[in-house]
């Protein structure tokens, strides 16, 4: 008897918030995945929900070095003390980035960004010019490494608008495989394969492919998504409508994954 | 055989003396600790002593770096992440980079693994370290330190293979914070161990700041826990709560409220100046800083007990 | 958040099943453990199952390698030290190399750090790993795997700098012995940890043989003790005393008398054949081997208690 | 009050054995050294005696990963369990060889060899041809790395004869700096600076220098040493006679360093 099967009983839950929607949709995409490199926030919620539903064997690996965390409180950062106590392993960062990530052990890496382009290249460095930027963003951190070394990358973007979905990045921090191949270097993975937003789901199969709109949330039209995207977004012939979060999914998310609503606010 | 009774070299110093002895104007100073065990108290003492023209090397340039920038200590920053964790922005750093206000900052930008590999190359005395990052990124175009090497072995497809490399970093001094050390400098860390060992081995000198100095027998009961052996350490400084607002696993929790507050404090130059005056220039040392925070504050960061189970190292009979 | 109550994948197998599943004729098999925790029992099971044409990778080719050579399992050896510790020689290995008796051995020779770097390159998916060994040595003249790269940075004297490199090794399977693991494969080692983690990460598959399988709560009470996390492990085999004649820190001591005896046993082909017949082919499994040694023998290798002091990982209140 | 000062009292001890002589002479050469990379046997005896006499701050680092060992029994191998229990640190071999040894933290490395030549190059690989040797020796192990990365190297050779002290090595396993420089690569250290044998002490200052006989044991002549050496050995103008082990040194060696006579046999 799985938790997902039982959580469906009882009265109808309240409608999903934006955070809940994104978490649920992302969790479904993790079916059958084993190792997920996740930051705190929606990626952790998605992976934790997937663990209770579509991917029981999933392991979340954190950039700080934690593998197999079993926190008794929801962590607030990727290096939260509650992630370490009771974890299965804590590695040095050299081992984590070298052997685990670059070594090819990550199935799905989660990334965010300020800008994304049609090939799934990401900017988290600057808005404007690097030398004297209008806005200095945090930079790569480990994002470039997650992109180069995960088998695929999922991007969760709360905001879907032409300032974030751009024809041309101000700066390419984390390049997808097309840009690496243009330099004659073959990366391990496929780059960004899923972008989950408040409007729908964009997908990309791999090298040479552009992101395409494959699904919209109920009530959203392809035209709306195209208008919110800074390039001429392709739309799948068989455009689907995202199935809304089920009562079971929402109950698990609210009662088991984030009962304190640390991230579901 | 030499036994435990022999006195090892005592490297304990006060924070004031250690910073005076090992951090000089113009030095390259690495401060490491990834979210966990950030050497904040050491950064504050560098500010109090008015060091200038430093090159600061730190993977995550966060609050302590913003404070050192505000203290006017830093002309060059080598880093892979310039942000206030997930809690917001670094006001002083953004003003320096976005508007050269009050002066420009020479920023040498890498990725996390690029920084780790620079420490690895420094520690291992290598001319470069190869890594599978940077291909297709714009970062090499703004950082000439990132280069490429052709492998002398054929690639998987039989054709020549290129790979990016980063140069070693060899700080004049590396400063880390740890849970405990003995007087000789054998340093034990648990929880996140980050890049501390590599950063220490990469440096010419190393200062270890600890929550507590313990007896030889404590360290020696568990030699695998020693992350940095004494031969790599030049000074040991006892400084309880010296990693605040970050945390020390098993000692105190992260001060998340302070992280959130910092974005607001640092955004406003006047407020930042006041904060520095009260908490850094206005305190003699870290003991005064922690006392000013007050015991109620520390009670809120206290942690309960979750002890490791012992292992048997064995003894010949 | 997912809690400790969720069942992880159970990877426990018998030695027989693990060797049958993960070691095939013609494979490249790494066996690691530097003096400590040598996976002897796994080597014996490989011999019992009659594997042929293996490439064996092992830094210190010692007794277990001599036995696998005698078992006719090995055509290629990749190693940096071919000797019976400080106790003498390996008879079968010397006959193979000195006289091609009973057949030649393809020997790929490196230095210790060269082997470590080959594992590091394999683990980190690098095309090569640089190291400051080999300059002026005759080893590169007999091993074309050792090459040179020119650094893209000027050397200390401003001129171009060359450095030797070794290629990655990516074994089909790495087998290590450890003190304990949980059923999912989170593996904890204390005392000498050698090159075990790197050898596991370099391999396509990994088999961990342990003194004991322990509950999740034991491993999780001390996550820093986990040298190999479960995601890198494919099979966990419980095999107490499986490292004999080497030792397992805190479990049993090294059988120095057996090391000394091996030089004599292996020097005489007839005596070696008899030993193999009695102790490897003549035992069903390692349990029978340890029983045949007898409890008196094991009592002589028993160790007393020297427990590590616990550390506090802390718990949020 | 040091142990050395007190050990000189009492009756005269028995004459030194060959092992004791070599250990005592080697220990004196360690004056003021801090970190020693030593194998088990005479090097460990020498370093342990030096710790009690001329180098109180000395730290022995073992190839197996042990730093600051405090064994309660004399170890039989470099990885003996008694070295680990009570040690100050145990490092992975990657850290030990990478950061400690190649990182330049070792003042003196001890090496042995089957053959040594006039420049202090060492052979521990084969007698005869590498492809089909007359005798297959253990090989480099970490010897090559000790030679390349220690500030200086001490060699202790029990046997001093023309088969070991050769004009031409059968195979160069561990090259001194002259051979490295000929390849255009600058090593960290000076290579072999001391060779301690049953006949006397050979010394070498650094790059470009040959080993010279600087001291003989009492009763040994320079001519005897030259006859036992396979090349035309130079002799120092101020050839000294080695001071025999003192009563204090012998007592420390016998009573404190190796009371069980594991290595002093």
PDB file of C-alpha atoms in Angstrom, chain C residues 68-242:
ATOM      1  CA  UNK C  68      44.564 -15.364  -8.709  1.00  0.00           C
ATOM      2  CA  UNK C  69      47.587 -15.791 -10.971  1.00  0.00           C
ATOM      3  CA  UNK C  70      47.984 -19.349  -9.655  1.00  0.00           C
ATOM      4  CA  UNK C  71      44.287 -19.894 -10.349  1.00  0.00           C
ATOM      5  CA  UNK C  72      44.877 -19.039 -13.998  1.00  0.00           C
ATOM      6  CA  UNK C  73      42.418 -16.121 -13.904  1.00  0.00           C
ATOM      7  CA  UNK C  74      44.701 -13.287 -14.987  1.00  0.00           C
ATOM      8  CA  UNK C  75      46.278 -12.314 -18.296  1.00  0.00           C
ATOM      9  CA  UNK C  76      46.979  -8.646 -17.559  1.00  0.00           C
ATOM     10  CA  UNK C  77      48.100  -6.975 -14.351  1.00  0.00           C
ATOM     11  CA  UNK C  78      48.015  -3.211 -13.737  1.00  0.00           C
ATOM     12  CA  UNK C  79      49.962  -2.406 -10.582  1.00  0.00           C
ATOM     13  CA  UNK C  80      52.566  -0.267  -8.829  1.00  0.00           C
ATOM     14  CA  UNK C  81      54.025  -2.758  -6.354  1.00  0.00           C
ATOM     15  CA  UNK C  82      54.481  -6.485  -6.925  1.00  0.00           C
ATOM     16  CA  UNK C  83      55.677  -7.997  -3.683  1.00  0.00           C
ATOM     17  CA  UNK C  84      54.554  -9.822  -0.585  1.00  0.00           C
ATOM     18  CA  UNK C  85      54.455  -6.721   1.621  1.00  0.00           C
ATOM     19  CA  UNK C  86      57.770  -6.551   3.486  1.00  0.00           C
ATOM     20  CA  UNK C  87      57.597 -10.300   4.088  1.00  0.00           C
ATOM     21  CA  UNK C  88      59.141 -11.532   0.845  1.00  0.00           C
ATOM     22  CA  UNK C  89      58.272 -12.479  -2.707  1.00  0.00           C
ATOM     23  CA  UNK C  90      55.330 -13.642  -4.776  1.00  0.00           C
ATOM     24  CA  UNK C  91      56.408 -16.926  -6.317  1.00  0.00           C
ATOM     25  CA  UNK C  92      53.781 -17.308  -9.014  1.00  0.00           C
ATOM     26  CA  UNK C  93      54.066 -13.682 -10.119  1.00  0.00           C
ATOM     27  CA  UNK C  94      57.832 -13.907 -10.372  1.00  0.00           C
ATOM     28  CA  UNK C  95      57.634 -17.105 -12.435  1.00  0.00           C
ATOM     29  CA  UNK C  96      55.128 -15.481 -14.770  1.00  0.00           C
ATOM     30  CA  UNK C  97      57.237 -12.343 -15.269  1.00  0.00           C
ATOM     31  CA  UNK C  98      60.769 -13.755 -15.067  1.00  0.00           C
ATOM     32  CA  UNK C  99      60.215 -16.950 -17.060  1.00  0.00           C
ATOM     33  CA  UNK C 100      56.749 -16.711 -18.656  1.00  0.00           C
ATOM     34  CA  UNK C 101      56.021 -19.868 -16.609  1.00  0.00           C
ATOM     35  CA  UNK C 102      53.434 -21.244 -17.146  1.00  0.00           C
ATOM     36  CA  UNK C 103      52.566 -18.368 -19.487  1.00  0.00           C
ATOM     37  CA  UNK C 104      53.495 -14.719 -20.000  1.00  0.00           C
ATOM     38  CA  UNK C 105      51.878 -11.963 -17.944  1.00  0.00           C
ATOM     39  CA  UNK C 106      51.022  -8.663 -19.564  1.00  0.00           C
ATOM     40  CA  UNK C 107      52.251  -6.262 -16.860  1.00  0.00           C
ATOM     41  CA  UNK C 108      51.362  -2.557 -17.025  1.00  0.00           C
ATOM     42  CA  UNK C 109      53.558  -0.935 -14.416  1.00  0.00           C
ATOM     43  CA  UNK C 110      52.936   2.413 -12.680  1.00  0.00           C
ATOM     44  CA  UNK C 111      53.964   4.062  -9.414  1.00  0.00           C
ATOM     45  CA  UNK C 112      51.616   4.278  -6.408  1.00  0.00           C
ATOM     46  CA  UNK C 113      50.578   7.851  -7.102  1.00  0.00           C
ATOM     47  CA  UNK C 114      50.264   7.024 -10.792  1.00  0.00           C
ATOM     48  CA  UNK C 115      47.720   4.343  -9.887  1.00  0.00           C
ATOM     49  CA  UNK C 116      45.899   6.698  -7.513  1.00  0.00           C
ATOM     50  CA  UNK C 117      45.722   9.310 -10.272  1.00  0.00           C
ATOM     51  CA  UNK C 118      44.401   6.729 -12.745  1.00  0.00           C
ATOM     52  CA  UNK C 119      41.550   6.023 -10.312  1.00  0.00           C
ATOM     53  CA  UNK C 120      41.012   9.745  -9.746  1.00  0.00           C
ATOM     54  CA  UNK C 121      40.770  10.336 -13.502  1.00  0.00           C
ATOM     55  CA  UNK C 122      38.374   7.408 -13.848  1.00  0.00           C
ATOM     56  CA  UNK C 123      36.220   8.591 -10.943  1.00  0.00           C
ATOM     57  CA  UNK C 124      36.154  12.183 -12.200  1.00  0.00           C
ATOM     58  CA  UNK C 125      35.601  11.191 -15.855  1.00  0.00           C
ATOM     59  CA  UNK C 126      38.764  13.032 -16.906  1.00  0.00           C
ATOM     60  CA  UNK C 127      40.779  12.192 -20.054  1.00  0.00           C
ATOM     61  CA  UNK C 128      43.994  12.296 -17.989  1.00  0.00           C
ATOM     62  CA  UNK C 129      45.347  13.243 -14.570  1.00  0.00           C
ATOM     63  CA  UNK C 130      48.571  15.263 -14.124  1.00  0.00           C
ATOM     64  CA  UNK C 131      51.219  14.362 -11.548  1.00  0.00           C
ATOM     65  CA  UNK C 132      54.811  15.289 -10.696  1.00  0.00           C
ATOM     66  CA  UNK C 133      56.180  11.752 -11.012  1.00  0.00           C
ATOM     67  CA  UNK C 134      58.034   9.964 -13.848  1.00  0.00           C
ATOM     68  CA  UNK C 135      60.400  12.778 -14.956  1.00  0.00           C
ATOM     69  CA  UNK C 136      63.703  11.017 -15.581  1.00  0.00           C
ATOM     70  CA  UNK C 137      62.370   7.560 -14.711  1.00  0.00           C
ATOM     71  CA  UNK C 138      62.720   4.596 -17.060  1.00  0.00           C
ATOM     72  CA  UNK C 139      59.103   3.642 -16.419  1.00  0.00           C
ATOM     73  CA  UNK C 140      57.598   5.710 -19.284  1.00  0.00           C
ATOM     74  CA  UNK C 141      59.991   3.931 -21.693  1.00  0.00           C
ATOM     75  CA  UNK C 142      58.302   0.603 -20.890  1.00  0.00           C
ATOM     76  CA  UNK C 143      54.793   1.983 -20.377  1.00  0.00           C
ATOM     77  CA  UNK C 144      53.402   4.043 -23.274  1.00  0.00           C
ATOM     78  CA  UNK C 145      50.369   4.872 -21.118  1.00  0.00           C
ATOM     79  CA  UNK C 146      52.481   7.450 -19.270  1.00  0.00           C
ATOM     80  CA  UNK C 147      52.597  10.641 -21.331  1.00  0.00           C
ATOM     81  CA  UNK C 148      53.217  14.369 -21.036  1.00  0.00           C
ATOM     82  CA  UNK C 149      51.132  17.521 -21.400  1.00  0.00           C
ATOM     83  CA  UNK C 150      52.294  21.091 -21.791  1.00  0.00           C
ATOM     84  CA  UNK C 151      50.704  23.442 -19.296  1.00  0.00           C
ATOM     85  CA  UNK C 152      48.901  26.421 -20.867  1.00  0.00           C
ATOM     86  CA  UNK C 153      50.294  28.596 -18.057  1.00  0.00           C
ATOM     87  CA  UNK C 154      53.919  29.706 -17.858  1.00  0.00           C
ATOM     88  CA  UNK C 155      56.037  27.806 -15.327  1.00  0.00           C
ATOM     89  CA  UNK C 156      57.616  29.344 -12.215  1.00  0.00           C
ATOM     90  CA  UNK C 157      60.578  30.501 -14.323  1.00  0.00           C
ATOM     91  CA  UNK C 158      58.292  32.011 -16.968  1.00  0.00           C
ATOM     92  CA  UNK C 159      59.009  29.299 -19.516  1.00  0.00           C
ATOM     93  CA  UNK C 160      56.638  26.608 -20.779  1.00  0.00           C
ATOM     94  CA  UNK C 161      56.129  23.798 -18.309  1.00  0.00           C
ATOM     95  CA  UNK C 162      55.558  20.103 -19.083  1.00  0.00           C
ATOM     96  CA  UNK C 163      54.005  17.620 -16.709  1.00  0.00           C
ATOM     97  CA  UNK C 164      53.423  13.888 -16.878  1.00  0.00           C
ATOM     98  CA  UNK C 165      49.903  12.505 -17.048  1.00  0.00           C
ATOM     99  CA  UNK C 166      48.292   9.100 -16.692  1.00  0.00           C
ATOM    100  CA  UNK C 167      45.097   7.904 -18.375  1.00  0.00           C
ATOM    101  CA  UNK C 168      41.904   7.059 -16.461  1.00  0.00           C
ATOM    102  CA  UNK C 169      41.181   3.506 -15.442  1.00  0.00           C
ATOM    103  CA  UNK C 170      37.536   2.480 -15.613  1.00  0.00           C
ATOM    104  CA  UNK C 171      37.221  -1.073 -14.293  1.00  0.00           C
ATOM    105  CA  UNK C 172      34.204  -3.133 -15.265  1.00  0.00           C
ATOM    106  CA  UNK C 173      33.907  -3.802 -11.572  1.00  0.00           C
ATOM    107  CA  UNK C 174      35.688  -2.690  -8.423  1.00  0.00           C
ATOM    108  CA  UNK C 175      35.597  -4.929  -5.372  1.00  0.00           C
ATOM    109  CA  UNK C 176      36.509  -3.581  -1.930  1.00  0.00           C
ATOM    110  CA  UNK C 177      36.280  -4.909   1.592  1.00  0.00           C
ATOM    111  CA  UNK C 178      34.951  -2.684   4.396  1.00  0.00           C
ATOM    112  CA  UNK C 179      34.021  -2.900   8.037  1.00  0.00           C
ATOM    113  CA  UNK C 180      30.306  -2.301   7.584  1.00  0.00           C
ATOM    114  CA  UNK C 181      27.522  -1.150   5.297  1.00  0.00           C
ATOM    115  CA  UNK C 182      23.770  -0.861   5.387  1.00  0.00           C
ATOM    116  CA  UNK C 183      21.636  -2.972   3.033  1.00  0.00           C
ATOM    117  CA  UNK C 184      21.536  -0.178   0.451  1.00  0.00           C
ATOM    118  CA  UNK C 185      25.327  -0.028   0.238  1.00  0.00           C
ATOM    119  CA  UNK C 186      26.277   3.004   2.319  1.00  0.00           C
ATOM    120  CA  UNK C 187      29.736   1.826   3.280  1.00  0.00           C
ATOM    121  CA  UNK C 188      31.709   2.875   6.349  1.00  0.00           C
ATOM    122  CA  UNK C 189      35.439   2.401   6.758  1.00  0.00           C
ATOM    123  CA  UNK C 190      37.751   3.569   9.523  1.00  0.00           C
ATOM    124  CA  UNK C 191      41.454   3.250   9.942  1.00  0.00           C
ATOM    125  CA  UNK C 192      43.227   3.239   6.587  1.00  0.00           C
ATOM    126  CA  UNK C 193      40.752   4.219   3.865  1.00  0.00           C
ATOM    127  CA  UNK C 194      43.324   3.868   1.080  1.00  0.00           C
ATOM    128  CA  UNK C 195      42.037   4.438  -2.437  1.00  0.00           C
ATOM    129  CA  UNK C 196      38.758   2.563  -2.001  1.00  0.00           C
ATOM    130  CA  UNK C 197      36.369   5.470  -2.688  1.00  0.00           C
ATOM    131  CA  UNK C 198      38.180   6.514  -5.866  1.00  0.00           C
ATOM    132  CA  UNK C 199      38.389   2.912  -7.106  1.00  0.00           C
ATOM    133  CA  UNK C 200      34.635   2.463  -6.617  1.00  0.00           C
ATOM    134  CA  UNK C 201      33.724   5.719  -8.364  1.00  0.00           C
ATOM    135  CA  UNK C 202      36.057   4.856 -11.267  1.00  0.00           C
ATOM    136  CA  UNK C 203      34.211   1.588 -11.934  1.00  0.00           C
ATOM    137  CA  UNK C 204      31.079   0.764 -13.900  1.00  0.00           C
ATOM    138  CA  UNK C 205      29.902  -1.584 -11.133  1.00  0.00           C
ATOM    139  CA  UNK C 206      30.970  -1.948  -7.521  1.00  0.00           C
ATOM    140  CA  UNK C 207      30.794  -4.825  -5.055  1.00  0.00           C
ATOM    141  CA  UNK C 208      31.355  -4.058  -1.374  1.00  0.00           C
ATOM    142  CA  UNK C 209      32.243  -6.967   0.902  1.00  0.00           C
ATOM    143  CA  UNK C 210      31.769  -6.210   4.595  1.00  0.00           C
ATOM    144  CA  UNK C 211      32.502  -7.617   7.996  1.00  0.00           C
ATOM    145  CA  UNK C 212      28.901  -6.913   8.937  1.00  0.00           C
ATOM    146  CA  UNK C 213      25.708  -5.459   7.567  1.00  0.00           C
ATOM    147  CA  UNK C 214      24.295  -2.967  10.040  1.00  0.00           C
ATOM    148  CA  UNK C 215      20.989  -1.198  10.532  1.00  0.00           C
ATOM    149  CA  UNK C 216      20.303   2.118   8.815  1.00  0.00           C
ATOM    150  CA  UNK C 217      20.450   3.905  12.166  1.00  0.00           C
ATOM    151  CA  UNK C 218      24.074   2.855  12.720  1.00  0.00           C
ATOM    152  CA  UNK C 219      25.258   4.358   9.445  1.00  0.00           C
ATOM    153  CA  UNK C 220      23.089   7.437   9.816  1.00  0.00           C
ATOM    154  CA  UNK C 221      24.381   8.216  13.306  1.00  0.00           C
ATOM    155  CA  UNK C 222      27.667   9.214  11.664  1.00  0.00           C
ATOM    156  CA  UNK C 223      27.325  10.161   7.967  1.00  0.00           C
ATOM    157  CA  UNK C 224      30.923  11.460   7.764  1.00  0.00           C
ATOM    158  CA  UNK C 225      32.078   7.881   8.322  1.00  0.00           C
ATOM    159  CA  UNK C 226      30.472   6.804   5.028  1.00  0.00           C
ATOM    160  CA  UNK C 227      33.336   6.493   2.563  1.00  0.00           C
ATOM    161  CA  UNK C 228      31.212   5.131  -0.302  1.00  0.00           C
ATOM    162  CA  UNK C 229      27.554   6.218  -0.628  1.00  0.00           C
ATOM    163  CA  UNK C 230      24.911   3.751  -1.783  1.00  0.00           C
ATOM    164  CA  UNK C 231      24.452   5.336  -5.220  1.00  0.00           C
ATOM    165  CA  UNK C 232      27.907   4.025  -6.197  1.00  0.00           C
ATOM    166  CA  UNK C 233      27.344   0.470  -4.949  1.00  0.00           C
ATOM    167  CA  UNK C 234      25.692  -2.438  -6.806  1.00  0.00           C
ATOM    168  CA  UNK C 235      26.078  -5.320  -4.370  1.00  0.00           C
ATOM    169  CA  UNK C 236      26.693  -5.692  -0.640  1.00  0.00           C
ATOM    170  CA  UNK C 237      28.151  -9.012   0.523  1.00  0.00           C
ATOM    171  CA  UNK C 238      28.416  -9.961   4.188  1.00  0.00           C
ATOM    172  CA  UNK C 239      31.620 -11.947   4.626  1.00  0.00           C
ATOM    173  CA  UNK C 240      33.124 -11.838   8.117  1.00  0.00           C
ATOM    174  CA  UNK C 241      36.922 -12.193   8.203  1.00  0.00           C
ATOM    175  CA  UNK C 242      36.926 -11.864   4.415  1.00  0.00           C
TER     176      UNK C 242
END
